[in-house]
Amino acid sequence: MQSDSFDAIVVGGGLVGAAIAWGLRRQGLSTVLLDEGDVAYRASRGNFGLVWVQSKGLGAPWYQRWTRASAGNWPELAAALGGATGTDVGLRQPGGVHLCLSDREMADRAARMSRMQAEAGNTGYEYRMIEAPELREMLPGLGPRVVGASWTPYDGHANPLRLLHALHADFAASGGVYAPNAKVEEGHAAPHDFSVFVGGRRFGAPRIVLAAGLGNAGLAPRFGLAAPVRPQRGQVLVTERAAELLSMPTTTVRQTQEGSLMMGDSMEEVGFDLRQSPDVMRQIADRAVLSFPWVGRLNILRAWSALRVMAPDGLPIYDQSARFPGAFTANCHSGVTLAGAHALLLAPMIAAGALDPMLDPFTAGRFDVRAAS
Ligand SMILES: Cc1cc2nc3c(=O)[nH]c(=O)nc-3n(C[C@H](O)[C@H](O)[C@H](O)COP(=O)(O)OP(=O)(O)OC[C@H]3O[C@@H](n4cnc5c(N)ncnc54)[C@H](O)[C@@H]3O)c2cc1C
């Protein structure tokens, strides 16, 4: 059997695995990235593209801090990828708004933002609730039903497909080994000594990172870890291109670099069902048209559904195995937003051999699950 040894094995070539593998290469580790392929459920190819901070971490200020840190690291990631590959990953961070279509929504949102600011304590959390007249000047073409919005300066968006492409391209160009069509099903774990077997080939390393999205649920127990993630379906609609009209993204409508309008994205508990449904698509389109009536004049060119990688409490799971030191897992439903943190903060921790205590609250131990032996 062919046997190859590396400093690190990363399982899963979506946004999470690719960002970590890229970061490990940057730390000088020889790294192999094993990816099942297009047959898997790939959130990284079907998401909404927000680099979003403002609603993350109510009741969990450590998640707010991690998300802010990621948004803060994004420009360095985008610049590094742009410099190395020539790919503009489309990062724009002009701030962002969550639109409210009723007084009730506005009141709920204001209460939420105020609590988030209180929870942030001395790390600060800048936001404003903006009433409709001022908002109309910021976002021309706003519908009459919009009563206001919450705004923070931290939000933005990017082109997630270009990000994924650039991470892979630079990972390979810098000597990383990418193995597609490589579904990991068998492995052997011992402290700082891991092997996985794919197609009659053995890959060995003292570190392994499980970043296989929904595949992590089944893989983690083999490596002394737990990843109780479930699928949550989201649907997205995309229009033809329009002149540049939206100066900043909103949670449900954003204008891409190319000019098309993306509308999203539902949150449906339907298991592994990837079908699209006209009723949900209609709800998404209706809200977009209530927000910006001119969007109703644009043709929808594409629509899709994809599955989020969702933990029971909606927060990421980062963990290291107590039984098999050197085994790590990373799972999240905001892999675009968190790409900056995964590439530039998490990967160095993994390279150094241990997660920083700041990530302790993200352990799977917070759930009633036990890492299998
Ligand atoms: C509709 C929708 C909208 C979203 N919007 C946003 C957004 O605006 N902003 C944001 O930050 N995030 C957003 N997300 C979330 C984001 O897309 C995900 O957090 C991210 O893509 C997860 O990446 P991942 O690499 O963990 O998973 P995936 O993209 O699912 O990739 C997992 C990879 O692992 C591979 N794999 C699985 N099992 C195995 C195995 N056994 N062996 C080898 N390889 C394996 C698969 O082939 C796949 O390539 C959205 C998601 C959805 C569905």
Short mmCIF file of C-alpha atoms and ligand atoms in Angstrom, two decimals:
data_model
loop_
_atom_site.label_atom_id
_atom_site.label_comp_id
_atom_site.label_asym_id
_atom_site.label_seq_id
_atom_site.Cartn_x
_atom_site.Cartn_y
_atom_site.Cartn_z
CA MET A 1 0.00 0.00 0.00
CA GLN A 2 1.28 3.46 -0.89
CA SER A 3 1.97 5.42 2.29
CA ASP A 4 2.50 9.19 2.53
CA SER A 5 3.42 11.12 5.65
CA PHE A 6 2.60 14.74 6.38
CA ASP A 7 2.68 17.17 9.29
CA ALA A 8 -1.11 17.49 9.10
CA ILE A 9 -4.12 15.84 7.49
CA VAL A 10 -7.22 17.96 6.90
CA VAL A 11 -10.42 16.08 6.07
CA GLY A 12 -12.91 18.16 4.07
CA GLY A 13 -12.15 20.65 1.32
CA GLY A 14 -15.03 23.08 1.86
CA LEU A 15 -14.51 26.60 3.17
CA VAL A 16 -13.65 25.45 6.69
CA GLY A 17 -11.14 22.75 5.72
CA ALA A 18 -9.63 24.80 2.90
CA ALA A 19 -9.10 27.84 5.16
CA ILE A 20 -7.46 25.72 7.85
CA ALA A 21 -5.31 23.79 5.38
CA TRP A 22 -4.21 27.08 3.79
CA GLY A 23 -3.34 28.43 7.24
CA LEU A 24 -1.38 25.29 8.13
CA ARG A 25 0.67 25.60 4.94
CA ARG A 26 1.34 29.20 5.87
CA GLN A 27 2.73 27.92 9.16
CA GLY A 28 5.12 25.75 7.16
CA LEU A 29 3.40 22.40 7.81
CA SER A 30 3.32 19.81 5.05
CA THR A 31 -0.41 19.29 4.68
CA VAL A 32 -2.75 17.01 2.75
CA LEU A 33 -6.36 18.07 2.16
CA LEU A 34 -8.66 15.09 1.56
CA ASP A 35 -12.04 15.89 0.03
CA GLU A 36 -14.94 13.60 -0.75
CA GLY A 37 -16.08 15.54 -3.80
CA ASP A 38 -19.17 17.00 -5.39
CA VAL A 39 -21.39 14.16 -4.20
CA ALA A 40 -21.30 15.51 -0.65
CA TYR A 41 -23.52 18.28 0.75
CA ARG A 42 -21.37 21.32 0.19
CA ALA A 43 -22.54 24.41 2.02
CA SER A 44 -19.47 26.20 0.73
CA ARG A 45 -20.87 26.26 -2.80
CA GLY A 46 -24.42 27.29 -1.93
CA ASN A 47 -24.21 30.04 0.65
CA PHE A 48 -25.20 33.71 0.76
CA GLY A 49 -21.73 35.23 0.98
CA LEU A 50 -22.09 37.49 3.99
CA VAL A 51 -19.16 38.31 6.24
CA TRP A 52 -21.57 39.04 9.01
CA VAL A 53 -21.06 40.08 12.60
CA GLN A 54 -24.08 41.95 13.95
CA SER A 55 -26.37 39.09 14.91
CA LYS A 56 -23.73 36.65 16.08
CA GLY A 57 -23.42 35.66 19.72
CA LEU A 58 -26.42 36.88 21.66
CA GLY A 59 -25.98 35.19 25.05
CA ALA A 60 -22.56 33.96 23.95
CA PRO A 61 -20.22 36.98 23.84
CA TRP A 62 -17.25 34.71 23.14
CA TYR A 63 -18.84 33.95 19.75
CA GLN A 64 -19.33 37.67 19.10
CA ARG A 65 -15.63 38.24 19.89
CA TRP A 66 -14.53 35.36 17.63
CA THR A 67 -16.71 36.61 14.78
CA ARG A 68 -15.41 40.16 15.19
CA ALA A 69 -11.86 38.83 15.22
CA SER A 70 -12.57 36.98 12.00
CA ALA A 71 -14.04 40.03 10.28
CA GLY A 72 -10.95 41.92 11.43
CA ASN A 73 -8.65 39.29 9.92
CA TRP A 74 -10.54 39.08 6.64
CA PRO A 75 -8.69 41.97 4.91
CA GLU A 76 -5.35 40.25 5.56
CA LEU A 77 -6.71 36.99 4.19
CA ALA A 78 -8.19 38.67 1.11
CA ALA A 79 -4.96 40.57 0.45
CA ALA A 80 -2.80 37.46 0.87
CA LEU A 81 -4.99 35.45 -1.50
CA GLY A 82 -5.18 38.32 -3.98
CA GLY A 83 -1.42 38.76 -3.94
CA ALA A 84 -0.70 35.07 -4.35
CA THR A 85 -3.38 34.09 -6.88
CA GLY A 86 -4.50 37.33 -8.52
CA THR A 87 -8.07 36.49 -7.44
CA ASP A 88 -10.19 39.29 -6.04
CA VAL A 89 -12.32 37.44 -3.50
CA GLY A 90 -14.71 40.35 -3.50
CA LEU A 91 -14.35 41.42 0.11
CA ARG A 92 -16.31 44.56 0.88
CA GLN A 93 -16.87 45.63 4.48
CA PRO A 94 -18.91 48.84 4.26
CA GLY A 95 -21.03 47.91 7.31
CA GLY A 96 -24.40 46.25 7.00
CA VAL A 97 -28.04 46.55 7.97
CA HIS A 98 -30.76 44.26 9.18
CA LEU A 99 -34.01 45.69 7.83
CA CYS A 100 -37.14 45.72 9.98
CA LEU A 101 -40.53 45.60 8.26
CA SER A 102 -42.73 46.39 11.26
CA ASP A 103 -42.60 48.31 14.52
CA ARG A 104 -42.56 45.00 16.34
CA GLU A 105 -39.52 43.80 14.39
CA MET A 106 -37.79 47.12 15.06
CA ALA A 107 -38.47 46.91 18.81
CA ASP A 108 -37.27 43.31 19.00
CA ARG A 109 -34.16 44.17 17.06
CA ALA A 110 -33.39 47.18 19.23
CA ALA A 111 -33.69 45.03 22.35
CA ARG A 112 -31.40 42.40 20.84
CA MET A 113 -28.74 44.91 19.81
CA SER A 114 -28.82 46.58 23.20
CA ARG A 115 -28.28 43.23 24.92
CA MET A 116 -25.41 42.40 22.62
CA GLN A 117 -23.76 45.69 23.44
CA ALA A 118 -24.20 45.07 27.18
CA GLU A 119 -22.75 41.56 26.83
CA ALA A 120 -19.75 42.84 24.88
CA GLY A 121 -18.64 44.80 27.95
CA ASN A 122 -15.32 46.52 27.55
CA THR A 123 -14.64 44.95 24.13
CA GLY A 124 -17.28 47.36 22.81
CA TYR A 125 -20.02 46.81 20.26
CA GLU A 126 -20.86 49.71 18.00
CA TYR A 127 -24.34 49.81 16.53
CA ARG A 128 -27.17 52.14 15.69
CA MET A 129 -30.88 51.71 15.20
CA ILE A 130 -31.66 53.80 12.13
CA GLU A 131 -35.15 55.12 11.44
CA ALA A 132 -36.67 54.97 7.96
CA PRO A 133 -36.04 58.60 6.81
CA GLU A 134 -32.29 58.36 7.41
CA LEU A 135 -32.22 54.81 6.05
CA ARG A 136 -33.81 55.98 2.77
CA GLU A 137 -30.85 58.28 2.22
CA MET A 138 -28.42 55.43 2.88
CA LEU A 139 -30.28 52.91 0.71
CA PRO A 140 -32.26 54.57 -2.09
CA GLY A 141 -35.29 52.62 -3.32
CA LEU A 142 -36.26 51.30 0.08
CA GLY A 143 -39.89 50.12 0.27
CA PRO A 144 -42.57 51.96 2.27
CA ARG A 145 -43.00 48.99 4.64
CA VAL A 146 -39.44 49.33 5.96
CA VAL A 147 -39.60 51.09 9.32
CA GLY A 148 -35.89 51.03 10.11
CA ALA A 149 -32.83 48.89 10.58
CA SER A 150 -30.01 47.97 12.88
CA TRP A 151 -26.57 48.89 11.58
CA THR A 152 -23.05 47.96 12.58
CA PRO A 153 -19.77 48.96 10.94
CA TYR A 154 -18.40 45.40 11.18
CA ASP A 155 -20.47 43.71 8.47
CA GLY A 156 -19.67 42.99 4.87
CA HIS A 157 -19.74 40.38 2.14
CA ALA A 158 -17.49 38.52 -0.26
CA ASN A 159 -17.60 36.15 -3.20
CA PRO A 160 -17.56 32.72 -1.52
CA LEU A 161 -16.83 30.75 -4.68
CA ARG A 162 -13.80 32.88 -5.46
CA LEU A 163 -12.70 32.55 -1.85
CA LEU A 164 -12.90 28.77 -2.04
CA HIS A 165 -11.08 28.74 -5.37
CA ALA A 166 -8.33 31.06 -4.14
CA LEU A 167 -7.77 29.07 -0.94
CA HIS A 168 -7.41 25.88 -2.95
CA ALA A 169 -5.22 27.47 -5.60
CA ASP A 170 -2.80 29.04 -3.15
CA PHE A 171 -2.76 25.94 -0.95
CA ALA A 172 -1.68 23.84 -3.95
CA ALA A 173 0.74 26.47 -5.27
CA SER A 174 2.47 26.63 -1.90
CA GLY A 175 3.07 22.88 -1.84
CA GLY A 176 -0.09 21.60 -0.18
CA VAL A 177 -1.41 18.29 -1.48
CA TYR A 178 -5.09 18.28 -2.47
CA ALA A 179 -6.71 14.88 -2.94
CA PRO A 180 -10.21 15.08 -4.48
CA ASN A 181 -12.63 12.12 -4.56
CA ALA A 182 -11.06 11.03 -1.30
CA LYS A 183 -13.81 10.07 1.12
CA VAL A 184 -12.33 9.19 4.49
CA GLU A 185 -14.12 6.24 6.00
CA GLU A 186 -11.42 4.39 7.82
CA GLY A 187 -8.81 5.70 10.16
CA HIS A 188 -6.50 4.80 12.95
CA ALA A 189 -5.94 7.08 15.93
CA ALA A 190 -3.24 7.15 18.58
CA PRO A 191 -1.83 10.21 20.37
CA HIS A 192 0.01 12.33 17.77
CA ASP A 193 -0.19 9.46 15.30
CA PHE A 194 -3.06 9.33 12.83
CA SER A 195 -3.64 7.35 9.66
CA VAL A 196 -6.48 7.44 7.19
CA PHE A 197 -6.98 5.09 4.28
CA VAL A 198 -8.42 6.19 0.98
CA GLY A 199 -8.51 4.10 -2.18
CA GLY A 200 -5.74 1.77 -1.10
CA ARG A 201 -3.51 4.64 -0.01
CA ARG A 202 -2.46 5.49 3.53
CA PHE A 203 -2.00 9.07 4.71
CA GLY A 204 -0.25 9.52 8.06
CA ALA A 205 0.40 12.57 10.26
CA PRO A 206 0.80 13.60 13.90
CA ARG A 207 -2.13 16.03 13.47
CA ILE A 208 -5.55 15.55 11.93
CA VAL A 209 -8.27 18.16 11.49
CA LEU A 210 -11.83 17.00 10.85
CA ALA A 211 -13.48 19.72 8.77
CA ALA A 212 -15.85 17.59 6.73
CA GLY A 213 -18.99 19.66 7.33
CA LEU A 214 -21.96 17.36 7.89
CA GLY A 215 -19.59 14.42 7.41
CA ASN A 216 -17.96 15.28 10.75
CA ALA A 217 -20.87 13.81 12.72
CA GLY A 218 -19.90 10.30 11.63
CA LEU A 219 -16.14 10.81 11.48
CA ALA A 220 -15.48 12.52 14.81
CA PRO A 221 -16.10 9.53 17.12
CA ARG A 222 -13.36 7.59 15.31
CA PHE A 223 -10.86 10.17 16.50
CA GLY A 224 -12.01 10.63 20.09
CA LEU A 225 -14.14 13.66 19.20
CA ALA A 226 -17.81 14.55 18.91
CA ALA A 227 -19.45 16.74 16.29
CA PRO A 228 -23.22 16.66 16.76
CA VAL A 229 -24.05 18.69 13.66
CA ARG A 230 -27.29 18.48 11.69
CA PRO A 231 -28.34 19.80 8.29
CA GLN A 232 -30.44 22.94 8.05
CA ARG A 233 -31.66 23.83 4.59
CA GLY A 234 -31.39 27.32 3.15
CA GLN A 235 -32.71 28.54 -0.20
CA VAL A 236 -31.25 31.41 -2.20
CA LEU A 237 -32.50 33.30 -5.30
CA VAL A 238 -30.33 35.31 -7.69
CA THR A 239 -31.50 37.93 -10.20
CA GLU A 240 -30.05 39.25 -13.39
CA ARG A 241 -27.49 42.02 -13.03
CA ALA A 242 -28.55 45.56 -12.19
CA ALA A 243 -26.77 48.88 -11.98
CA GLU A 244 -25.02 49.33 -8.66
CA LEU A 245 -27.75 50.33 -6.23
CA LEU A 246 -27.04 48.75 -2.88
CA SER A 247 -24.14 50.37 -1.10
CA MET A 248 -24.13 47.79 1.68
CA PRO A 249 -25.43 44.28 2.28
CA THR A 250 -28.52 43.48 4.30
CA THR A 251 -29.24 40.14 5.96
CA THR A 252 -31.73 39.17 3.25
CA VAL A 253 -30.71 41.07 0.10
CA ARG A 254 -27.25 41.88 -1.16
CA GLN A 255 -25.80 43.01 -4.46
CA THR A 256 -22.85 41.02 -5.70
CA GLN A 257 -19.68 42.44 -7.20
CA GLU A 258 -21.08 41.55 -10.63
CA GLY A 259 -24.36 43.39 -10.02
CA SER A 260 -26.81 40.54 -9.47
CA LEU A 261 -29.08 40.65 -6.44
CA MET A 262 -28.97 37.72 -4.06
CA MET A 263 -32.00 37.07 -1.91
CA GLY A 264 -32.03 34.69 0.95
CA ASP A 265 -31.99 32.64 2.87
CA SER A 266 -34.43 30.33 4.60
CA MET A 267 -33.79 28.21 7.68
CA GLU A 268 -35.60 24.90 7.26
CA GLU A 269 -35.40 21.78 9.40
CA VAL A 270 -35.95 19.16 6.71
CA GLY A 271 -33.04 16.82 7.25
CA PHE A 272 -30.99 15.95 4.19
CA ASP A 273 -33.70 17.07 1.76
CA LEU A 274 -32.12 19.36 -0.84
CA ARG A 275 -35.27 20.04 -2.86
CA GLN A 276 -36.36 23.62 -3.46
CA SER A 277 -39.89 24.64 -2.54
CA PRO A 278 -41.94 27.33 -4.32
CA ASP A 279 -43.62 28.49 -1.11
CA VAL A 280 -40.28 29.27 0.57
CA MET A 281 -38.91 30.84 -2.61
CA ARG A 282 -42.00 33.06 -2.71
CA GLN A 283 -41.51 34.15 0.92
CA ILE A 284 -37.89 35.05 0.20
CA ALA A 285 -38.84 37.02 -2.93
CA ASP A 286 -41.77 38.74 -1.17
CA ARG A 287 -39.57 40.00 1.65
CA ALA A 288 -36.96 41.22 -0.84
CA VAL A 289 -39.61 43.14 -2.80
CA LEU A 290 -41.08 44.63 0.37
CA SER A 291 -37.57 45.76 1.27
CA PHE A 292 -36.66 47.07 -2.20
CA PRO A 293 -39.65 47.19 -4.60
CA TRP A 294 -37.38 47.71 -7.64
CA VAL A 295 -36.02 44.18 -7.13
CA GLY A 296 -39.43 42.93 -8.31
CA ARG A 297 -38.65 44.18 -11.83
CA LEU A 298 -35.59 41.94 -12.12
CA ASN A 299 -35.73 38.43 -13.50
CA ILE A 300 -34.64 35.57 -11.31
CA LEU A 301 -31.88 33.71 -13.09
CA ARG A 302 -30.94 31.06 -10.59
CA ALA A 303 -32.17 29.52 -7.38
CA TRP A 304 -30.79 26.76 -5.23
CA SER A 305 -30.85 25.15 -1.87
CA ALA A 306 -27.96 24.00 0.30
CA LEU A 307 -27.51 22.54 3.75
CA ARG A 308 -25.99 24.44 6.65
CA VAL A 309 -23.75 22.63 9.13
CA MET A 310 -25.62 23.36 12.36
CA ALA A 311 -24.74 22.55 15.96
CA PRO A 312 -27.61 22.17 18.46
CA ASP A 313 -27.10 25.73 19.77
CA GLY A 314 -26.10 27.24 16.43
CA LEU A 315 -22.57 28.09 17.55
CA PRO A 316 -19.39 26.64 16.06
CA ILE A 317 -17.77 23.55 17.51
CA TYR A 318 -13.99 23.61 17.85
CA ASP A 319 -12.44 20.81 19.80
CA GLN A 320 -9.31 18.81 20.42
CA SER A 321 -9.33 15.20 21.49
CA ALA A 322 -8.28 14.53 25.08
CA ARG A 323 -7.78 10.88 24.31
CA PHE A 324 -5.86 11.39 21.05
CA PRO A 325 -3.93 14.67 21.29
CA GLY A 326 -3.31 16.01 17.83
CA ALA A 327 -6.91 15.39 16.63
CA PHE A 328 -9.03 18.50 16.11
CA THR A 329 -12.46 19.28 14.71
CA ALA A 330 -13.96 22.49 13.29
CA ASN A 331 -17.66 22.90 12.45
CA CYS A 332 -19.71 26.02 11.84
CA HIS A 333 -22.64 27.53 9.99
CA SER A 334 -20.78 30.73 9.10
CA GLY A 335 -17.78 29.48 7.20
CA VAL A 336 -17.54 32.57 5.00
CA THR A 337 -17.57 34.96 7.94
CA LEU A 338 -15.18 32.82 9.94
CA ALA A 339 -12.69 32.19 7.13
CA GLY A 340 -10.42 34.95 8.45
CA ALA A 341 -10.29 33.36 11.90
CA HIS A 342 -9.91 29.83 10.57
CA ALA A 343 -7.01 30.70 8.29
CA LEU A 344 -5.15 33.17 10.49
CA LEU A 345 -6.05 32.31 14.10
CA LEU A 346 -7.22 28.71 14.33
CA ALA A 347 -4.65 27.17 11.97
CA PRO A 348 -1.68 28.56 13.97
CA MET A 349 -3.18 27.08 17.15
CA ILE A 350 -3.48 23.68 15.48
CA ALA A 351 0.06 23.98 14.13
CA ALA A 352 1.27 24.74 17.68
CA GLY A 353 -0.55 21.64 18.92
CA ALA A 354 -3.32 23.01 21.14
CA LEU A 355 -6.38 25.25 20.92
CA ASP A 356 -6.19 28.55 22.75
CA PRO A 357 -8.32 28.69 25.93
CA MET A 358 -10.39 31.40 24.22
CA LEU A 359 -11.96 28.53 22.26
CA ASP A 360 -12.86 26.48 25.34
CA PRO A 361 -16.54 27.54 25.25
CA PHE A 362 -16.82 26.04 21.76
CA THR A 363 -16.06 22.47 22.85
CA ALA A 364 -18.62 19.79 21.97
CA GLY A 365 -18.49 18.97 25.68
CA ARG A 366 -21.12 21.68 26.16
CA PHE A 367 -23.65 19.27 24.71
CA ASP A 368 -24.82 16.03 26.17
CA VAL A 369 -22.61 14.00 23.88
CA ARG A 370 -19.60 11.94 24.64
CA ALA A 371 -16.63 11.59 22.34
CA ALA A 372 -16.45 7.91 21.50
CA SER A 373 -13.31 6.07 22.41
C1 LIG B 1 -28.13 28.71 2.24
C2 LIG B 1 -26.89 29.00 3.02
C3 LIG B 1 -26.50 30.31 3.24
C4 LIG B 1 -25.34 30.59 3.97
N1 LIG B 1 -24.95 31.88 4.10
C5 LIG B 1 -23.80 32.17 4.74
C6 LIG B 1 -23.35 33.48 4.83
O1 LIG B 1 -23.96 34.41 4.31
N2 LIG B 1 -22.19 33.72 5.52
C7 LIG B 1 -21.50 32.72 6.14
O2 LIG B 1 -20.49 33.00 6.78
N3 LIG B 1 -21.89 31.44 6.01
C8 LIG B 1 -23.01 31.14 5.34
N4 LIG B 1 -23.43 29.85 5.21
C9 LIG B 1 -22.65 28.80 5.89
C10 LIG B 1 -21.41 28.38 5.17
O3 LIG B 1 -21.67 28.13 3.82
C11 LIG B 1 -20.87 27.13 5.87
O4 LIG B 1 -20.58 27.44 7.22
C12 LIG B 1 -19.61 26.62 5.28
O5 LIG B 1 -19.72 26.48 3.90
C13 LIG B 1 -19.30 25.28 5.90
O6 LIG B 1 -18.15 24.82 5.29
P1 LIG B 1 -17.62 23.38 5.58
O7 LIG B 1 -16.33 23.30 4.91
O8 LIG B 1 -17.69 23.09 7.03
O9 LIG B 1 -18.72 22.41 4.93
P2 LIG B 1 -18.99 21.98 3.42
O10 LIG B 1 -19.03 23.11 2.50
O11 LIG B 1 -20.20 21.10 3.48
O12 LIG B 1 -17.74 21.14 3.04
C14 LIG B 1 -17.48 19.92 3.65
C15 LIG B 1 -16.54 19.18 2.74
O13 LIG B 1 -16.17 17.96 3.39
C16 LIG B 1 -16.16 16.93 2.43
N5 LIG B 1 -16.42 15.68 3.15
C17 LIG B 1 -17.54 15.28 3.81
N6 LIG B 1 -17.36 14.06 4.35
C18 LIG B 1 -16.09 13.69 4.02
C19 LIG B 1 -15.30 12.53 4.28
N7 LIG B 1 -15.79 11.51 5.00
N8 LIG B 1 -14.05 12.46 3.76
C20 LIG B 1 -13.56 13.48 3.02
N9 LIG B 1 -14.25 14.60 2.76
C21 LIG B 1 -15.51 14.71 3.26
C22 LIG B 1 -17.24 17.30 1.43
O14 LIG B 1 -16.94 16.74 0.17
C23 LIG B 1 -17.15 18.82 1.41
O15 LIG B 1 -16.31 19.28 0.38
C24 LIG B 1 -24.57 29.53 4.51
C25 LIG B 1 -24.96 28.21 4.26
C26 LIG B 1 -26.08 27.94 3.55
C27 LIG B 1 -26.46 26.51 3.29
#
